[in-house]
mmCIF file of C-alpha atoms in Angstrom:
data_model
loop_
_atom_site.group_PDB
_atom_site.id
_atom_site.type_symbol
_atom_site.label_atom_id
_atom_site.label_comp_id
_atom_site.label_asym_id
_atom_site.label_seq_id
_atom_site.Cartn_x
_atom_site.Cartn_y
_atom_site.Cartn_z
ATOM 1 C CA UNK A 13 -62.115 -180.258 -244.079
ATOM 2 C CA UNK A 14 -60.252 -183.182 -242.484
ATOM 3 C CA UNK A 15 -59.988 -184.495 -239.182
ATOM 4 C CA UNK A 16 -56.656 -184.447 -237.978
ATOM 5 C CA UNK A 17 -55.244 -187.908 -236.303
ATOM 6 C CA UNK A 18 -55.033 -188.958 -232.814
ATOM 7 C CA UNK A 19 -51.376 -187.387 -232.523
ATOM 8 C CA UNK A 20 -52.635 -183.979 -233.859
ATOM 9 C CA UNK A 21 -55.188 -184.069 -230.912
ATOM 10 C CA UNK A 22 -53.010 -185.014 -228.215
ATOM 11 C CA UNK A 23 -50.900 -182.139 -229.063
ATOM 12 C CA UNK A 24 -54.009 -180.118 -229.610
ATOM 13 C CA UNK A 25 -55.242 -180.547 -226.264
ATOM 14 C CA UNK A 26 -51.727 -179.192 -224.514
ATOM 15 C CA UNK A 27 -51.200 -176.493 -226.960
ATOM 16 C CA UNK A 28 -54.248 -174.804 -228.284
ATOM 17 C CA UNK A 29 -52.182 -172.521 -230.897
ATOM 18 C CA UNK A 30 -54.425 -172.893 -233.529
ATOM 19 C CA UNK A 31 -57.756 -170.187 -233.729
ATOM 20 C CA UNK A 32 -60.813 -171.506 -233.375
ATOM 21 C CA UNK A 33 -62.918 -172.195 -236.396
ATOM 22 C CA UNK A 34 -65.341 -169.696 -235.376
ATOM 23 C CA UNK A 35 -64.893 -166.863 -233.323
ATOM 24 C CA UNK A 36 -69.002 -167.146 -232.370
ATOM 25 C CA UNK A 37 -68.715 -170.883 -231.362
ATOM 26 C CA UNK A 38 -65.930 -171.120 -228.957
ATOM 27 C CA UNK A 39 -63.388 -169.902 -226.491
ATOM 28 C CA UNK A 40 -59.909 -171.436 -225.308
ATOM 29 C CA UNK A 41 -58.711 -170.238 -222.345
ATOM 30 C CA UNK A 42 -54.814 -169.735 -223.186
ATOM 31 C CA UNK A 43 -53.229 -170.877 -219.788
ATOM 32 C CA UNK A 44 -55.004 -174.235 -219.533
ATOM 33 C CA UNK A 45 -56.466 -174.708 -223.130
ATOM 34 C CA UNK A 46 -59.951 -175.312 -221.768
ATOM 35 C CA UNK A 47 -62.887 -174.449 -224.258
ATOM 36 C CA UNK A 48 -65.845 -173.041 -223.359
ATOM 37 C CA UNK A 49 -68.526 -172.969 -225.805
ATOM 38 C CA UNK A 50 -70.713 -169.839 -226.938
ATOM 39 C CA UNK A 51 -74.598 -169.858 -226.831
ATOM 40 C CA UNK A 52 -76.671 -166.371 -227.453
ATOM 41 C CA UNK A 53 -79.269 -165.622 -225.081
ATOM 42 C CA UNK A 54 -81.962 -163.366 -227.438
ATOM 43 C CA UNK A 55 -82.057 -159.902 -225.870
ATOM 44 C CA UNK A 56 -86.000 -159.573 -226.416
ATOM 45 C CA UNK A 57 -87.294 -162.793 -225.947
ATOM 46 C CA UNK A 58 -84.511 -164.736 -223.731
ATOM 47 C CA UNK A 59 -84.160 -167.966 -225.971
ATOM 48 C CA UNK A 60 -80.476 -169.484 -226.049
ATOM 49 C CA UNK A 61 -79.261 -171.098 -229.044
ATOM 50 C CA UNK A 62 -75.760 -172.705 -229.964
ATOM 51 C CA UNK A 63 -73.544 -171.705 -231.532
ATOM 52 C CA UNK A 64 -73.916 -167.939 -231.179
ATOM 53 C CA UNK A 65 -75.607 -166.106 -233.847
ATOM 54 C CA UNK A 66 -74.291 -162.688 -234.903
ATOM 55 C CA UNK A 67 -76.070 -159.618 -234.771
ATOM 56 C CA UNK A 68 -76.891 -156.866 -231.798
ATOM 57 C CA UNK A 69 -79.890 -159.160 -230.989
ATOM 58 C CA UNK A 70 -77.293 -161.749 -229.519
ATOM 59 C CA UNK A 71 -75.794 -161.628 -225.737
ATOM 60 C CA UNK A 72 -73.147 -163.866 -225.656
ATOM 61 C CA UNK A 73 -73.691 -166.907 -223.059
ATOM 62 C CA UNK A 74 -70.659 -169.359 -221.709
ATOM 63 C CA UNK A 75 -72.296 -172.649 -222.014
ATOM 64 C CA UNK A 76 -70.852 -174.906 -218.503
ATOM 65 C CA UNK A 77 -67.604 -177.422 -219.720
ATOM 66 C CA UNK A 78 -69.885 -180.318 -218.809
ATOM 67 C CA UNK A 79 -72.967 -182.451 -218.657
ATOM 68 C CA UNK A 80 -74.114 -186.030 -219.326
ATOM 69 C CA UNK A 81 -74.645 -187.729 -223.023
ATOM 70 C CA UNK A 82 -78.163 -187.197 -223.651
ATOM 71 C CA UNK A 83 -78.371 -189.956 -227.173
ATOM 72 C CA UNK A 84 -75.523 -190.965 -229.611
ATOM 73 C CA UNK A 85 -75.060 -192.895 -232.656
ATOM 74 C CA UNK A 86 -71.778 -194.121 -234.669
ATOM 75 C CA UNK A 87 -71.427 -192.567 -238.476
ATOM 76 C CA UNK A 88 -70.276 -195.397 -240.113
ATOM 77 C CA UNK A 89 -70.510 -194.697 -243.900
ATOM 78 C CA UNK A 90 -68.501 -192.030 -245.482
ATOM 79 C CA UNK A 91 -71.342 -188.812 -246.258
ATOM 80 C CA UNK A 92 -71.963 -187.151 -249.480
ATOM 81 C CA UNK A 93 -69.411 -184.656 -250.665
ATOM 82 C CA UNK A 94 -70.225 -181.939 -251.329
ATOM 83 C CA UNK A 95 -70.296 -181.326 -247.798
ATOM 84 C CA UNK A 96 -68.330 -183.669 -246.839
ATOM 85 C CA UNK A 97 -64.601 -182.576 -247.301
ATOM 86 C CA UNK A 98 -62.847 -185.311 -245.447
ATOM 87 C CA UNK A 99 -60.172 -188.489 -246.117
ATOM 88 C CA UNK A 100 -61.252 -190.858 -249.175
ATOM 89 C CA UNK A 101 -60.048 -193.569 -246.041
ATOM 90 C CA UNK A 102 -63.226 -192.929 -244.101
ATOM 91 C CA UNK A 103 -63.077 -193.715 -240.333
ATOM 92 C CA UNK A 104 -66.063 -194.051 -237.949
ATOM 93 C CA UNK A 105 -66.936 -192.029 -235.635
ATOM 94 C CA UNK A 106 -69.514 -191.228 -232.661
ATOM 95 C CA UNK A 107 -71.532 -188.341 -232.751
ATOM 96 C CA UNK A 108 -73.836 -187.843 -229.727
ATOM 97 C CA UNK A 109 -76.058 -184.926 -227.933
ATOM 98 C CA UNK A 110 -74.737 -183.524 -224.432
ATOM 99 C CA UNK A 111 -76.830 -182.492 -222.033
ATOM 100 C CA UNK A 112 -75.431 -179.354 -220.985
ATOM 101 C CA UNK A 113 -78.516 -178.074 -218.326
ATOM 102 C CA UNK A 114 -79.302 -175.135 -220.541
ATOM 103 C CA UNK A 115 -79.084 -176.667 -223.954
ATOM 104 C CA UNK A 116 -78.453 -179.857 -225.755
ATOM 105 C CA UNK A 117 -75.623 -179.399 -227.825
ATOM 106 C CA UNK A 118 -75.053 -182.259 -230.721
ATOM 107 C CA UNK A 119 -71.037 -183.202 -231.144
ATOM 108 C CA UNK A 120 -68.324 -185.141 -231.964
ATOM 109 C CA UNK A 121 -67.667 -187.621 -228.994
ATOM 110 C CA UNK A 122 -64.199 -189.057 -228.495
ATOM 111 C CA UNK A 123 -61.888 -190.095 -225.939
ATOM 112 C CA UNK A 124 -63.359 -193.745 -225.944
ATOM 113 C CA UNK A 125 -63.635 -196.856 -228.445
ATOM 114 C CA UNK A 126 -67.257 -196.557 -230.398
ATOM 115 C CA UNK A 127 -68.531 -199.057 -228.293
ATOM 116 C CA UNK A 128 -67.297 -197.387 -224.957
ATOM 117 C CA UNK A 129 -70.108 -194.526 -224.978
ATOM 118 C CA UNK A 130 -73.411 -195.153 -222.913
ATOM 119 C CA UNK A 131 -76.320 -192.830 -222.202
ATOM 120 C CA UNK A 132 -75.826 -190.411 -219.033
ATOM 121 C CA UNK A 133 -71.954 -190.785 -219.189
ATOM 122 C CA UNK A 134 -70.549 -187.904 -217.980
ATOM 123 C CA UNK A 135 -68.703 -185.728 -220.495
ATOM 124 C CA UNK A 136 -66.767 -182.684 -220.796
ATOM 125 C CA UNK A 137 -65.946 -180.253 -224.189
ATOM 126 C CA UNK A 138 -62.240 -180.611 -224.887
ATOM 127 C CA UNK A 139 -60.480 -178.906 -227.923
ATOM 128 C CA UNK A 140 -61.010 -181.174 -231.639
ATOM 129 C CA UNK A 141 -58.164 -180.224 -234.159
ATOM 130 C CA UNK A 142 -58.803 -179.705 -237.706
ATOM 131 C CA UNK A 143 -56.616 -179.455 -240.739
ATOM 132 C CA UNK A 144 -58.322 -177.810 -243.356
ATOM 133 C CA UNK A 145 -57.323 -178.350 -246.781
ATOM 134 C CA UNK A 146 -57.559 -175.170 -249.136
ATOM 135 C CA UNK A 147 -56.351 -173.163 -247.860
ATOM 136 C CA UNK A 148 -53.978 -175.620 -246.052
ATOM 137 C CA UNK A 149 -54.580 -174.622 -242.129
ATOM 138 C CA UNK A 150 -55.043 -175.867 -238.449
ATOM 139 C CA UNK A 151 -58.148 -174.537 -236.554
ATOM 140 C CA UNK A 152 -59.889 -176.183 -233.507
ATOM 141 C CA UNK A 153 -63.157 -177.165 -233.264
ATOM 142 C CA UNK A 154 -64.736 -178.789 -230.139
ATOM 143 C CA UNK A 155 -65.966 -182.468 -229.344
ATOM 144 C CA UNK A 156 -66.900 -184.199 -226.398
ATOM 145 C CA UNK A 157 -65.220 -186.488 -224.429
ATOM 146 C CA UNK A 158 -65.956 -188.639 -221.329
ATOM 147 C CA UNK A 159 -65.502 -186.506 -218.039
ATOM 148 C CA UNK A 160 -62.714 -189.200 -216.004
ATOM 149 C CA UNK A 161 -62.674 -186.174 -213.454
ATOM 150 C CA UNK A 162 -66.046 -187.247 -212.748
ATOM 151 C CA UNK A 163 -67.263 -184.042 -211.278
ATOM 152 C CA UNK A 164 -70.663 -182.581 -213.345
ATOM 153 C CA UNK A 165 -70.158 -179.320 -211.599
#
């Protein structure tokens, strides 16, 4: 899969048209194109996870829209394909853990230059296009950008 471009994700953001890559990861709400991620909360034993795993065992838990970056780190070298699906013109990118209260949740970050991220910066999930190659598609994943509102509620 490919990353779609900064224009894609502007547009992304206002109209979230596009399913999301999973049905057990994610929702968007359809009036304000907010996502909400998807933990499961183990009916026998109470342990959340993200994403959601399937199965009757699974209660499906809204994770809250934000929380503070936990650690990050900047990929800076293309990865090995196979998995790596993406543009032969590799781009960096920052990939850090969000404290959400319940969970840590690992992510894309974005919304800032690479060198614009800083430990217990507020943050917020917003919608992250994708353009998928075969079949030829747009879904939307989720990343996490800095929280400008600055409310952690």
């Amino acid at each position: 899969m490919r990353v779609a471009d900064a224009a894609m994700m502007a547009d992304m953001e206002s109209n979230t048209s596009a399913p999301p890559i999973s049905a057990n990861l994610m929702r968007i709400a359809p009036d304000t194109g907010a996502v909400t991620l998807l933990a499961g909360r183990h009916r026998e034993s109470g342990r959340l996870v993200f994403p959601l795993p399937q199965g009757p065992d699974w209660a499906a838990e809204e994770l809250p829209q934000r929380g503070s970056l936990w650690s990050w780190t900047v990929q800076r070298f293309r990865p090995k394909s196979p998995p790596y699906a993406g543009p032969d013109d590799f781009v960096p990118y920052a990939v850090g853990y969000i404290d959400l209260g319940p969970l840590i949740v690992e992510g894309r970050l974005t919304g800032a230059a690479l060198d614009g991220f800083c430990i217990g910066m507020p943050m917020r999930v917003v919608a992250l296009p994708i353009a998928l190659i075969g079949p030829p598609r747009k879904v939307v994943s989720y990343a996490f950008a800095p929280d400008t509102e600055g409310d952690m509620a």
